[in-house]
PDB file of C-alpha atoms and ligand atoms in Angstrom:
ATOM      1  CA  UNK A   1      51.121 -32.916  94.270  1.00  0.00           C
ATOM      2  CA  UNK A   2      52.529 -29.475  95.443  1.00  0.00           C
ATOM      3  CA  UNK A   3      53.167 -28.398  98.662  1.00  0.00           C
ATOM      4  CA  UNK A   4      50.734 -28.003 101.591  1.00  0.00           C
ATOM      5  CA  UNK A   5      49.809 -24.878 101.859  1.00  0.00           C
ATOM      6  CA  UNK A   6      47.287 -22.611 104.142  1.00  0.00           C
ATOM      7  CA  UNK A   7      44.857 -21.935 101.407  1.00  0.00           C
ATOM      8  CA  UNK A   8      44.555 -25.402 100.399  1.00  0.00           C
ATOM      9  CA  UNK A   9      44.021 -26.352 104.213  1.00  0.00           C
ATOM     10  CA  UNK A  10      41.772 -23.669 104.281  1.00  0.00           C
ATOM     11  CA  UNK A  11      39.562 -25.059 100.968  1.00  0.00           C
ATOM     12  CA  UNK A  12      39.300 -28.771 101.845  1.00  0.00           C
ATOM     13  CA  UNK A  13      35.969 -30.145 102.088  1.00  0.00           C
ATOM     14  CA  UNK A  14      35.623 -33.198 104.084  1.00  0.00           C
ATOM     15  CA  UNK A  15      37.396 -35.201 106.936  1.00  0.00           C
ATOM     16  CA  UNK A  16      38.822 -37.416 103.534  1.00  0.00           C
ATOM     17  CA  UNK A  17      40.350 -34.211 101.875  1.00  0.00           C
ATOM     18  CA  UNK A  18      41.704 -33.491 105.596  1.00  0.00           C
ATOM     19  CA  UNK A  19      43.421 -37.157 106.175  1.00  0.00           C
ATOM     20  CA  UNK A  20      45.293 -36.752 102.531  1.00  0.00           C
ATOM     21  CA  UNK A  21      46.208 -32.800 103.152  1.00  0.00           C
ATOM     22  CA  UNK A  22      47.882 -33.501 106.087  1.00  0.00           C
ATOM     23  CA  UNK A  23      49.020 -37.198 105.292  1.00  0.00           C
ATOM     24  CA  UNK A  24      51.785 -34.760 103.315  1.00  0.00           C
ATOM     25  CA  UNK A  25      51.838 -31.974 105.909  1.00  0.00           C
ATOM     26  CA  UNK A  26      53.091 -34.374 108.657  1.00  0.00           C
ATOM     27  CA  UNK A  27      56.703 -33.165 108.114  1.00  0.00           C
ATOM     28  CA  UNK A  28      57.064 -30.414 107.182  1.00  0.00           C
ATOM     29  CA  UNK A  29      54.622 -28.469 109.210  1.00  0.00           C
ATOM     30  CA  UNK A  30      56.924 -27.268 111.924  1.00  0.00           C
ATOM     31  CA  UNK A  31      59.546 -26.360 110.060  1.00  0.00           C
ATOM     32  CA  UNK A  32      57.589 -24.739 106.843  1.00  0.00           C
ATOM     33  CA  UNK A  33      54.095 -23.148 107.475  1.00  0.00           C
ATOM     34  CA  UNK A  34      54.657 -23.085 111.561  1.00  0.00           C
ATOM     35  CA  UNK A  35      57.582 -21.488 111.358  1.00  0.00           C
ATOM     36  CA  UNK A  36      57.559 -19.164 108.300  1.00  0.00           C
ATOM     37  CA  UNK A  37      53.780 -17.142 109.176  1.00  0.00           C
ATOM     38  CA  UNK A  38      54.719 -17.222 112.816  1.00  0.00           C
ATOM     39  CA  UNK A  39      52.142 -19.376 113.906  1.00  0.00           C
ATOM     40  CA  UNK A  40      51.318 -17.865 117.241  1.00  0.00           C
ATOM     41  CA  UNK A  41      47.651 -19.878 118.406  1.00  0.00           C
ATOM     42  CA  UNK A  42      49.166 -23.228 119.964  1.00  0.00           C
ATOM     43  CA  UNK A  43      51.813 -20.987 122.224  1.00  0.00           C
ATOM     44  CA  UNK A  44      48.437 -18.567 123.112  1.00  0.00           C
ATOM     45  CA  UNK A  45      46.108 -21.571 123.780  1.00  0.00           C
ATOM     46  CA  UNK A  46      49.270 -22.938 126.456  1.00  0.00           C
ATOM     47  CA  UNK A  47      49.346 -19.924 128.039  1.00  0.00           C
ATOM     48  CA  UNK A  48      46.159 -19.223 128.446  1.00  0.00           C
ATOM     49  CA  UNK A  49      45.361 -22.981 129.587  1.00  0.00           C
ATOM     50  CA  UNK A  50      48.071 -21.835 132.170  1.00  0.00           C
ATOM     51  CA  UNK A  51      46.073 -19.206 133.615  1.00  0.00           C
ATOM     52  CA  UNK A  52      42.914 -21.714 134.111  1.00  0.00           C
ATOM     53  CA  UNK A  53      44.015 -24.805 134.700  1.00  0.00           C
ATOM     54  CA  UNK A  54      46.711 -26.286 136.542  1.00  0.00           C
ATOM     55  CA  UNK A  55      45.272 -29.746 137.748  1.00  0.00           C
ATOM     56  CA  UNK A  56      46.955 -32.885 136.585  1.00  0.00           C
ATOM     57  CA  UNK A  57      44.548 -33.718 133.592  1.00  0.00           C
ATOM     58  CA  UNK A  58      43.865 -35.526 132.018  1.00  0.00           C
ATOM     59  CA  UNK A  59      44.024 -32.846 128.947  1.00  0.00           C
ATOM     60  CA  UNK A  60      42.763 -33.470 125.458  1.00  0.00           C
ATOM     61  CA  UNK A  61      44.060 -31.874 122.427  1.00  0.00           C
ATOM     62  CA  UNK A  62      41.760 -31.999 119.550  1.00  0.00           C
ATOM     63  CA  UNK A  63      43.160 -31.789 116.014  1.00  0.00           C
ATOM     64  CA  UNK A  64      46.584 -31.803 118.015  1.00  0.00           C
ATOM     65  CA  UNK A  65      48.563 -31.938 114.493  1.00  0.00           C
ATOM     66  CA  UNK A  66      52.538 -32.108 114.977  1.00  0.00           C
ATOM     67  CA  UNK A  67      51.938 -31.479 118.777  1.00  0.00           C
ATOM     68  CA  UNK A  68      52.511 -27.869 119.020  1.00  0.00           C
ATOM     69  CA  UNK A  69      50.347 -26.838 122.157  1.00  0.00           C
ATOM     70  CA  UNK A  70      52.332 -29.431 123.919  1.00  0.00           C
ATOM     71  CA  UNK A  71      55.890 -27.924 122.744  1.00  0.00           C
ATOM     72  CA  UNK A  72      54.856 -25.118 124.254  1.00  0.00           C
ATOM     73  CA  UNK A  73      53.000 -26.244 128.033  1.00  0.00           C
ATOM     74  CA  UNK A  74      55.436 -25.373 130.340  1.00  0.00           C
ATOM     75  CA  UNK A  75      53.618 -27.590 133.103  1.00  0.00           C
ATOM     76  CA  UNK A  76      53.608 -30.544 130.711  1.00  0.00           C
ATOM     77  CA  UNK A  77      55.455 -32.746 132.835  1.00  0.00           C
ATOM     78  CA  UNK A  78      52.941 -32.293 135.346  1.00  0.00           C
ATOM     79  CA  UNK A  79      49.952 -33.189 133.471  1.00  0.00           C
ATOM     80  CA  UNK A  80      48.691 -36.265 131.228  1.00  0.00           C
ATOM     81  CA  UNK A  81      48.090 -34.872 127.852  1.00  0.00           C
ATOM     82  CA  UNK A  82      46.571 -37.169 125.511  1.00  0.00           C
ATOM     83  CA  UNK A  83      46.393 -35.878 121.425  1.00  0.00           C
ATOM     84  CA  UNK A  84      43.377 -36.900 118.904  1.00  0.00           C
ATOM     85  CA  UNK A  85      43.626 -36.426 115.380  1.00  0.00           C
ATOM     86  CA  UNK A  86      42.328 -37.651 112.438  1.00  0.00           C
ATOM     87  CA  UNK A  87      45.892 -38.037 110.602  1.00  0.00           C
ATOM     88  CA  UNK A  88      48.221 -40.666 111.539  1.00  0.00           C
ATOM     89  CA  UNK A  89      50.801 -39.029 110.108  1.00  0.00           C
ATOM     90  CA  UNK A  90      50.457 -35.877 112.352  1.00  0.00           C
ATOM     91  CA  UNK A  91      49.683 -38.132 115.155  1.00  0.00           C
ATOM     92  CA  UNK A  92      53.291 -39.924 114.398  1.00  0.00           C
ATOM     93  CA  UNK A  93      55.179 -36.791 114.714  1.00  0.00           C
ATOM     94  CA  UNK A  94      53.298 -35.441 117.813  1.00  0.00           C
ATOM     95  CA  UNK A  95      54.290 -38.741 119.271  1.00  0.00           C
ATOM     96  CA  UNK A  96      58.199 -38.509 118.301  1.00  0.00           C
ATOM     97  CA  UNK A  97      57.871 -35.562 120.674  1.00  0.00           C
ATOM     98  CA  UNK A  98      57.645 -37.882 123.952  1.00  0.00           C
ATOM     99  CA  UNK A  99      54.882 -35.392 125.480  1.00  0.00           C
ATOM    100  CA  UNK A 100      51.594 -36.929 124.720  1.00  0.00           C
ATOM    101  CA  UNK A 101      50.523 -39.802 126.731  1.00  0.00           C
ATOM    102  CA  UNK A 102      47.954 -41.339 124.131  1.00  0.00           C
ATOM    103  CA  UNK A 103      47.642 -40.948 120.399  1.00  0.00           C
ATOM    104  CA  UNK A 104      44.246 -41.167 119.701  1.00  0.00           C
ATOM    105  CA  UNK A 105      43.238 -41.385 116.175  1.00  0.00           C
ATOM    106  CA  UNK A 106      39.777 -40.108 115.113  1.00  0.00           C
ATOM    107  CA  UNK A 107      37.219 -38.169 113.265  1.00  0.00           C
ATOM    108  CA  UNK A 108      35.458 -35.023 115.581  1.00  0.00           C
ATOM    109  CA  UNK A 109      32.665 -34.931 112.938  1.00  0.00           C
ATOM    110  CA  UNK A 110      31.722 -38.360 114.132  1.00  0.00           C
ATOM    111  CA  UNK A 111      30.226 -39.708 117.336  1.00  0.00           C
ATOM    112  CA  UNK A 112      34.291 -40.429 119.709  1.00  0.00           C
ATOM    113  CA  UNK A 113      34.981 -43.852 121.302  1.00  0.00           C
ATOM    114  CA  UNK A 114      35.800 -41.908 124.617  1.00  0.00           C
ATOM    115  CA  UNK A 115      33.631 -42.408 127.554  1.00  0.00           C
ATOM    116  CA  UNK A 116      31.416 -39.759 129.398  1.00  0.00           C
ATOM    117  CA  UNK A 117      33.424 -37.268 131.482  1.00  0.00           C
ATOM    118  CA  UNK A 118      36.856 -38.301 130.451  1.00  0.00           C
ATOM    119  CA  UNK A 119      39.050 -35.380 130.664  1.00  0.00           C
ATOM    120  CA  UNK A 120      39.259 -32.395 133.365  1.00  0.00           C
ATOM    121  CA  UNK A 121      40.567 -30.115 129.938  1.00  0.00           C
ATOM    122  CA  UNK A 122      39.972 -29.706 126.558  1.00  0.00           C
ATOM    123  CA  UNK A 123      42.244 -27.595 124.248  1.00  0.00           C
ATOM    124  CA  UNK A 124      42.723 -27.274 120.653  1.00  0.00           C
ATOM    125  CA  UNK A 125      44.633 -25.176 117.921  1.00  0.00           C
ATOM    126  CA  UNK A 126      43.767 -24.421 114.687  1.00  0.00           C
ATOM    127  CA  UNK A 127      41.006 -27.015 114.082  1.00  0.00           C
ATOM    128  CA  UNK A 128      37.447 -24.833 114.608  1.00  0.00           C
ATOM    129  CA  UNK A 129      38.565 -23.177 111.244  1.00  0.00           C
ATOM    130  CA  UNK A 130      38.184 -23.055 107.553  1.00  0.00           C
ATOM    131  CA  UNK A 131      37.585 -25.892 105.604  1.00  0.00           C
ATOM    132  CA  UNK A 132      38.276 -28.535 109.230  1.00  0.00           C
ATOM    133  CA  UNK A 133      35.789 -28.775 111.876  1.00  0.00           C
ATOM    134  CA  UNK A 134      32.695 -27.098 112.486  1.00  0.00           C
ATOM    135  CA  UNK A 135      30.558 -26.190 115.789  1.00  0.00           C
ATOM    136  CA  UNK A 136      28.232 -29.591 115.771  1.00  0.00           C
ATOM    137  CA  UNK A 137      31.820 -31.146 117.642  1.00  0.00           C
ATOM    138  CA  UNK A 138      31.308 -29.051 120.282  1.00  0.00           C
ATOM    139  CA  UNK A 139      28.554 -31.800 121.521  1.00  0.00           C
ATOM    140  CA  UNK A 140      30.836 -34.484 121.677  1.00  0.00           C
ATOM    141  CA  UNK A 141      33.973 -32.467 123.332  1.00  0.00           C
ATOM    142  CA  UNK A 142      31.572 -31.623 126.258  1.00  0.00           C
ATOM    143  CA  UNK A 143      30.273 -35.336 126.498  1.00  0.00           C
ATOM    144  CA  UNK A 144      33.568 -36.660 126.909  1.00  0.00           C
ATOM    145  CA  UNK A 145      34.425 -33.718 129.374  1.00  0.00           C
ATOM    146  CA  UNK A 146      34.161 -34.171 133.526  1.00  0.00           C
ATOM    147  CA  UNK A 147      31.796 -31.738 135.038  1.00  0.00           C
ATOM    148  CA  UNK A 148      33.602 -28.827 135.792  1.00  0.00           C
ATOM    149  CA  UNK A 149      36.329 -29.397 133.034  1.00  0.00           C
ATOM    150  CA  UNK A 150      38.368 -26.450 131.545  1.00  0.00           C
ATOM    151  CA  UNK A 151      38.202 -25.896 127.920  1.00  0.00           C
ATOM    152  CA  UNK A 152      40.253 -23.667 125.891  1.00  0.00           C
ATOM    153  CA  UNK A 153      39.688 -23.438 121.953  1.00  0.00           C
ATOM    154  CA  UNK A 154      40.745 -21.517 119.476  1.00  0.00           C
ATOM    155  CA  UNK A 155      37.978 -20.930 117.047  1.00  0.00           C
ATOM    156  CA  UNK A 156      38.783 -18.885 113.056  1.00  0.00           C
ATOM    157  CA  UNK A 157      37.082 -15.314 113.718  1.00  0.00           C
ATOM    158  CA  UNK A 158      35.805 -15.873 109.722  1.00  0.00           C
ATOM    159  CA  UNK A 159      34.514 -19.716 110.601  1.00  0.00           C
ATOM    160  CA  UNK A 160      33.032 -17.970 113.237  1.00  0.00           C
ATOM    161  CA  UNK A 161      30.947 -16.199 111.780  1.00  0.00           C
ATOM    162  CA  UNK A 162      30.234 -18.542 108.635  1.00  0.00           C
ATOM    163  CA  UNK A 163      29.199 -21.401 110.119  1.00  0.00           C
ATOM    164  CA  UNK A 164      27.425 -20.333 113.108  1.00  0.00           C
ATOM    165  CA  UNK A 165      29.553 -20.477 116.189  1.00  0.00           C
ATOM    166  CA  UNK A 166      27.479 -17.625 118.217  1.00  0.00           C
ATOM    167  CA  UNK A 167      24.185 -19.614 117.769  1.00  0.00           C
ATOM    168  CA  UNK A 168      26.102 -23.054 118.833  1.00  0.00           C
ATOM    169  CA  UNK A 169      27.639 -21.276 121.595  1.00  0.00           C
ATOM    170  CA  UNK A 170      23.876 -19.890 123.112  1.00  0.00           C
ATOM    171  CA  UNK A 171      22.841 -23.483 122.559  1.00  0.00           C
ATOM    172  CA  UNK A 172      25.207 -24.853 124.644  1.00  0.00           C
ATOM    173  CA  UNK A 173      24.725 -22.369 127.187  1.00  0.00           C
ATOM    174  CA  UNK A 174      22.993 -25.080 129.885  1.00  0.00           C
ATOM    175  CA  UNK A 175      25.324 -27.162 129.707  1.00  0.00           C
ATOM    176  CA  UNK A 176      28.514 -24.799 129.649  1.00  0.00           C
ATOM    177  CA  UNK A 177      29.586 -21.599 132.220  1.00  0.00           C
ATOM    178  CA  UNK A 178      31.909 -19.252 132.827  1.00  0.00           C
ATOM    179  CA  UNK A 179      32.152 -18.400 129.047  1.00  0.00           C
ATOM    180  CA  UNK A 180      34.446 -15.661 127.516  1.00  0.00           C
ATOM    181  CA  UNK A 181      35.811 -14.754 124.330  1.00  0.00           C
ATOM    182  CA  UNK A 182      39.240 -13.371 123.735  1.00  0.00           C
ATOM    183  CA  UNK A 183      40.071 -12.200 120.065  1.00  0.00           C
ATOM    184  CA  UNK A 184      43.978 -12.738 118.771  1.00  0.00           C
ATOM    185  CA  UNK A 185      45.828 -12.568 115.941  1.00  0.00           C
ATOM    186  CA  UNK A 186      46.621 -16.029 114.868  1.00  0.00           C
ATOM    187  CA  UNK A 187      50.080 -15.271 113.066  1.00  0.00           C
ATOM    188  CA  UNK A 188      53.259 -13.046 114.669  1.00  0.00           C
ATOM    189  CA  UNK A 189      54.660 -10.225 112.803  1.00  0.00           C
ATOM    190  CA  UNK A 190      57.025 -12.285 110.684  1.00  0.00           C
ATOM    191  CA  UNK A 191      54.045 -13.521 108.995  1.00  0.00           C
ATOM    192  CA  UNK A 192      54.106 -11.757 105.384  1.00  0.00           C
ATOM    193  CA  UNK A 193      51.146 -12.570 102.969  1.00  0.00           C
ATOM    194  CA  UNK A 194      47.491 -12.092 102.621  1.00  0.00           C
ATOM    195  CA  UNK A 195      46.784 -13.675 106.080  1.00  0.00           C
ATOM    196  CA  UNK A 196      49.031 -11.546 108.594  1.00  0.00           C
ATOM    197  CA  UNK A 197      45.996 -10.086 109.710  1.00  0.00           C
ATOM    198  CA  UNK A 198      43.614 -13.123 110.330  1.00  0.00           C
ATOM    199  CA  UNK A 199      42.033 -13.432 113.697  1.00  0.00           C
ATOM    200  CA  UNK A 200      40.665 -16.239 116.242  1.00  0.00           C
ATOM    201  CA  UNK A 201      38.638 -16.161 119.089  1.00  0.00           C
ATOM    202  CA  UNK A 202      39.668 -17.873 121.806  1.00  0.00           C
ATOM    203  CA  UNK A 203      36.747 -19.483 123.792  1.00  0.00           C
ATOM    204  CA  UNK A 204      37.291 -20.488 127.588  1.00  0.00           C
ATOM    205  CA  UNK A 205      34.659 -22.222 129.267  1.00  0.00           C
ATOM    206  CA  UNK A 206      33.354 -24.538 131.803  1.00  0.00           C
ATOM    207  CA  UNK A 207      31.063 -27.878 131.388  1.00  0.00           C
ATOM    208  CA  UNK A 208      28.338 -27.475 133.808  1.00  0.00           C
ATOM    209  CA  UNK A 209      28.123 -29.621 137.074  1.00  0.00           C
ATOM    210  CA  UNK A 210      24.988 -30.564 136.000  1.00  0.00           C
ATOM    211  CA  UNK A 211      24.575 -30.950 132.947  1.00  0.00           C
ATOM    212  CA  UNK A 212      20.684 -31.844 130.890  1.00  0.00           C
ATOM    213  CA  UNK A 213      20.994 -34.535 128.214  1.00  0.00           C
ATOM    214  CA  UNK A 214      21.221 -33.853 124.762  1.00  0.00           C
ATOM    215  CA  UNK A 215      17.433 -34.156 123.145  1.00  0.00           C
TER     216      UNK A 215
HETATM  217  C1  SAM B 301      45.851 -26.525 111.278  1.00  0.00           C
HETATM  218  S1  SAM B 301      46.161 -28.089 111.961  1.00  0.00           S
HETATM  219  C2  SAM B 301      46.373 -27.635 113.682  1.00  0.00           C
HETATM  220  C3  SAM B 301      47.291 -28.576 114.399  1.00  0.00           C
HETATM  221  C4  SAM B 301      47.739 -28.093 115.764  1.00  0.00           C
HETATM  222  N1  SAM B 301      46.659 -28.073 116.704  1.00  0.00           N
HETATM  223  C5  SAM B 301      48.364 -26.729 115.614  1.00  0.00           C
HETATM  224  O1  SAM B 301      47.793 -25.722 116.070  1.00  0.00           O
HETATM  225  O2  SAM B 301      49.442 -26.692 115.025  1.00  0.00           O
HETATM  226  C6  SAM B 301      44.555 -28.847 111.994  1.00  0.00           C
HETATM  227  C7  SAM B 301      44.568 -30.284 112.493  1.00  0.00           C
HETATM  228  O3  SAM B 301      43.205 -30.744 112.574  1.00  0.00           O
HETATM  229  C8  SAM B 301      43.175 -32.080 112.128  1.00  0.00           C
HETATM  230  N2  SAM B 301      41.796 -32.376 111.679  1.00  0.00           N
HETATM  231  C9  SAM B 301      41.171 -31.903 110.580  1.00  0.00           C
HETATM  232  N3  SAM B 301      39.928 -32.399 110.499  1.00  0.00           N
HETATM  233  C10 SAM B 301      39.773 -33.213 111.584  1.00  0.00           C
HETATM  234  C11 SAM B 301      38.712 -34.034 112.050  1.00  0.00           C
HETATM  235  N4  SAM B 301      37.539 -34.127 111.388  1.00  0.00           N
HETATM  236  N5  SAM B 301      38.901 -34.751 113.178  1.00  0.00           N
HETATM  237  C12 SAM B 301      40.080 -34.690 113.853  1.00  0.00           C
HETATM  238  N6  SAM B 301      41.128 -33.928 113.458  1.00  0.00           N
HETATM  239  C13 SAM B 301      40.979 -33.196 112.332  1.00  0.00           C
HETATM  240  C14 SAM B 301      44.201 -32.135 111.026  1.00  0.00           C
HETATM  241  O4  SAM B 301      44.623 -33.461 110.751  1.00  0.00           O
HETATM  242  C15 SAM B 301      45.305 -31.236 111.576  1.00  0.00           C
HETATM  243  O5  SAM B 301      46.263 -31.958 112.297  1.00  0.00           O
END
């Protein structure tokens, strides 16, 4: 096959077309798409967890790839970080890193093997976008969250709007607070093709203290 690219990522289908994409990805994606379009979301979504959080954890990174919020956590020493994934391959080179404390291989369209109230933070790059995951996750990330937990996700600005994020996020609002939206570009300016202009929200939030269960 050729090369992973962002417009195939960006046209896969289902969580299968996902595991073989990035089954190839695994090693080059730091060096190749990271790299050359200036991939700027996992060093925003660090910083900004930075500014909200600074508790011990324990953190979850969802669709954590190659590990590249944690590369770029400057308190990561301080704080159990744990990466899920669906690909074991991108969970492999995350974990050559030495800054994850659990790999955790699985599917965020499906129901998680994580207890209730797990983790104090959520964060995630890059996986609320085209072609990945949609908003129905969103359920499951706040199930496994503590009350109060800290969540900071980057969400496509186009997925967004396609698949309904707005209406997910006003449907979650008993159960989440403190919501705000903060609009970035996702690549730098060494980023030189069609997508140099593509944007993300970033969505910080809360999980209730108390929380109604899902009907
Ligand atoms: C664009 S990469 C982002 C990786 C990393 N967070 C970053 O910003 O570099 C998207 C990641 O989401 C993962 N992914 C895609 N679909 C998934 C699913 N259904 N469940 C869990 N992870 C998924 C992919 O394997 C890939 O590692």
């Amino acid at each position: 096959m050729t090369d992973p690219d962002l417009d195939k990522a960006y046209a896969l289908q289902t969580p299968d077309d996902n595991r073989k994409l990035y089954a190839d990805w695994a090693d080059s994606y730091d060096t190749g798409f990271a790299k050359d379009m200036d991939y700027q979301l996992p060093r925003l979504v660090a910083l900004v967890l930075a500014e909200v959080y600074q508790g011990p954890g324990p953190v979850l990174d969802l669709g954590a790839g190659t590990g590249l919020i944690a590369d770029h956590m400057l308190m990561r020493g301080t704080m159990a970080i744990d990466a899920l994934d669906i690909s074991p391959q991108m969970l492999a080179t995350a974990a050559s890193k030495g800054h994850y404390r659990q790999m955790i291989e699985a599917d965020l369209t499906k129901r998680l093997d994580i207890s209730d109230a797990t983790y104090d933070a959520v964060v995630s790059s890059g996986t609320f976008t085209h072609g990945h995951v949609g908003p129905d996750a969103l359920d499951e990330v706040i199930r496994i969250a503590r009350p109060g937990a800290t969540f900071v996700l980057t969400i496509n600005a186009e997925h967004f709007e396609a698949r309904g994020f707005a209406a997910k996020f006003e449907q979650l609002a008993p159960r989440i607070a403190d919501v705000e939206h903060r609009q970035v570009n996702i690549y730098g300016g060494k980023a030189s093709d069609e997508h140099r202009d593509d944007k993300a929200h970033i969505a910080i939030f809360r999980k209730r203290y108390s929380v109604p269960p899902l009907t």
